[in-house]
Amino acid sequence: MKVYDAPTLRNVALVGHSGAGKTQLVSALLYDAGAVNRFGRVDEGTTVTDYDDEEIARRHTLSSSLAYVEWNKTKINFIDTPGMANFLSDARAALRVSDAALVVVDAVAGVEVSTEKIWAAAEELELPRLVVLNRLDRERASLDRSLESLRAVFGRSIVPVQLPIGEERAFRGVVDLVAMKAWTFASDGSGKPSESAIPADLQDRAAAAREALIEMVAEADDALMERFFDAGTLTQEELLAGLKRGVAAGRVYPVLCASASANIGMQPLLDAILTYVPSPAERPVKVGDDQQIAANDGGPAAAFVWKTVADPFAGRITLFRVLSGALKADSTVHNATRDAPERLGHIVLLQGKTQTNVPEVKAGDIAAIAKLKETLTSDVLADKSWKIAVPPIKFPEPVISYAIEPKSRGDEEKISTALHRLQEEDPGISYNRDQQTKELLLAGQGQSHIEVTVAKLKRRFGVDVNLKPPRFPYRETIKASTEAHGRHKKQTGGHGQFGDCKVKFEPLPRGSDFEFVDDIFGGSIPRQFIPAVEKGIQDARLRGFLAGYPMVDFRATVYDGSFHAVDSNELSFKMAGSLAFKDGMSRARPTLLEPVMDVEVYAPSDYAGDLMGDLNSRRGRIGGMDTRGTTTIIRAKVPMSEMLTYEQHLTSATGGRGSYHMEFSHYEEVPQHLHGKIVSAAKAERGQEAAEEV
């Protein structure tokens, strides 16, 4: 396998809303570039990048995967990413190692929820973007309506570089507005293009669209703007160079036309990627506010890990991008993040799940290594002499949790090991054992995220579990300051136990979690016992006071106490801290907090009134409403507990034409009329579980 250097590489992530056709597009690109000899289809479960059993069964991408082609002596790395809201964090991780995003948009639906979310993520990374208008062969597909939708959301810098030849089922090719020529494609799905002159009925439209393109490119470049004013147009060379600079600078977003399922428009798309997407040599990687690393083959080696795959047979598979220098197979590198040596075995290129060994990978390329011992997602592998730090990938906090239990008693030990492996692959999940109920809680980004994780447990690791209803992550806090006293005294034969502390508790602003302050003067409590007081308060606050939920947003200040020269020890002061917490909470006006979600609902405008009424009935606060064509976007803040059944309701109310996205916003106090119900239900549940254990 040939080793590529930075100028002969392109790294692109295919992103967009679920169902826009990203995976089918990758499949068509691989086939037409000769990387595979079979045209894989999502509906048949035969695509290269959706190879996981769960992805095939659901016909949706659930995890980012790699594929590559060689096109005109250049290697293009494609990262096929999920578009479902619960799995967007994986798409955001893929953007971190890409040099451009191919934003795939359905030509019927236009801009959808996840399109906006992932565009914002690319914007934050200052990533160049090409828009691929896919599924132009479908009924009601429209370039004009799609452009209207795109410009309404992303601005006027959206500009076509192609026009479709034919509409809906008659779509058969594209007009290249830069080269001013036409490409038509075989109707048998083979993808073979034929070059020809622009059809007569499109010549006027093409000329006008080219003028608009030239104006946009000139507008994005001061030097070209002067040239445009002087000459009234741009030369072909100026247009090409200006378009490439405009894309790289994020001032121009070209729109390309395609139908992946009909295999139309793939070769021009591959050419566009080579022409407009910057190579790693042209786009240094930012590793800080004012720091960047150039893709230099001769520099010291450094690589950034952007994904980990839990394979039950191959073990941990680590996906990385080389930032500088080269990584060689069968060598030793240093994990700069964990300050540990790491032995590299075989370095492989991934074509979906198919692996091809390579002797080395150079700066700018993306590859994988199996069975690294220490390395996880966001780690940096580098020469030991290079003190390099790269900001870690930010994964969202889990928003909903379920209690899980193995169906077979023999699986109880296996379940934690399997979940640990899956958490390495997907940091968006977490699991922990509830200290009071002893239940194992699995948390994730939503119900489908939890269900997919449970399916992976069974398919990959042979662990079958039952899911219990979701536990909403309520929190407890206090509304008043108070002083408390905790004294633990126990006398037995020989040494006794004695710990005594006085603690002041006071509320903090929402989101502050917990602070512990040591305000002891004069040695009333010896220094070595202060951490034990904190540990006692920490343990008690995590068990909660009202209903067993963690207590947050308060400060505990230990300011006085006493000790016994013989009987005092760490355990005694830990118990004293716990007793002080219980004493203080009884007077600090404890209350419950509930998670509130940012919710965006997309639906035909006819349903807007009913949907807003429904959100109000769910204790939602409407924050705004936008209209985009025939679609209304409703923004609201809604308690998580009210959103459990929303997906089913929205589907029923809109006939399947509505969609929504939600993510965690903040915690706020539970209304008084619900407070008692939640506390009573939590106590009853815990009491029942305790009785069952007995």
Tab-separated table of C-alpha atoms in Angstrom, residues 92 126 157 161 439 664 681:
chain	number	residue	atom	x	y	z
A	92	ARG	CA	-18.210	16.327	16.324
A	126	GLU	CA	-13.308	27.165	11.513
A	157	SER	CA	-22.387	32.651	1.150
A	161	VAL	CA	-21.047	25.417	-8.361
A	439	GLU	CA	-28.610	-0.947	41.116
A	664	PHE	CA	-29.227	19.549	28.520
A	681	ALA	CA	-42.010	8.101	45.027
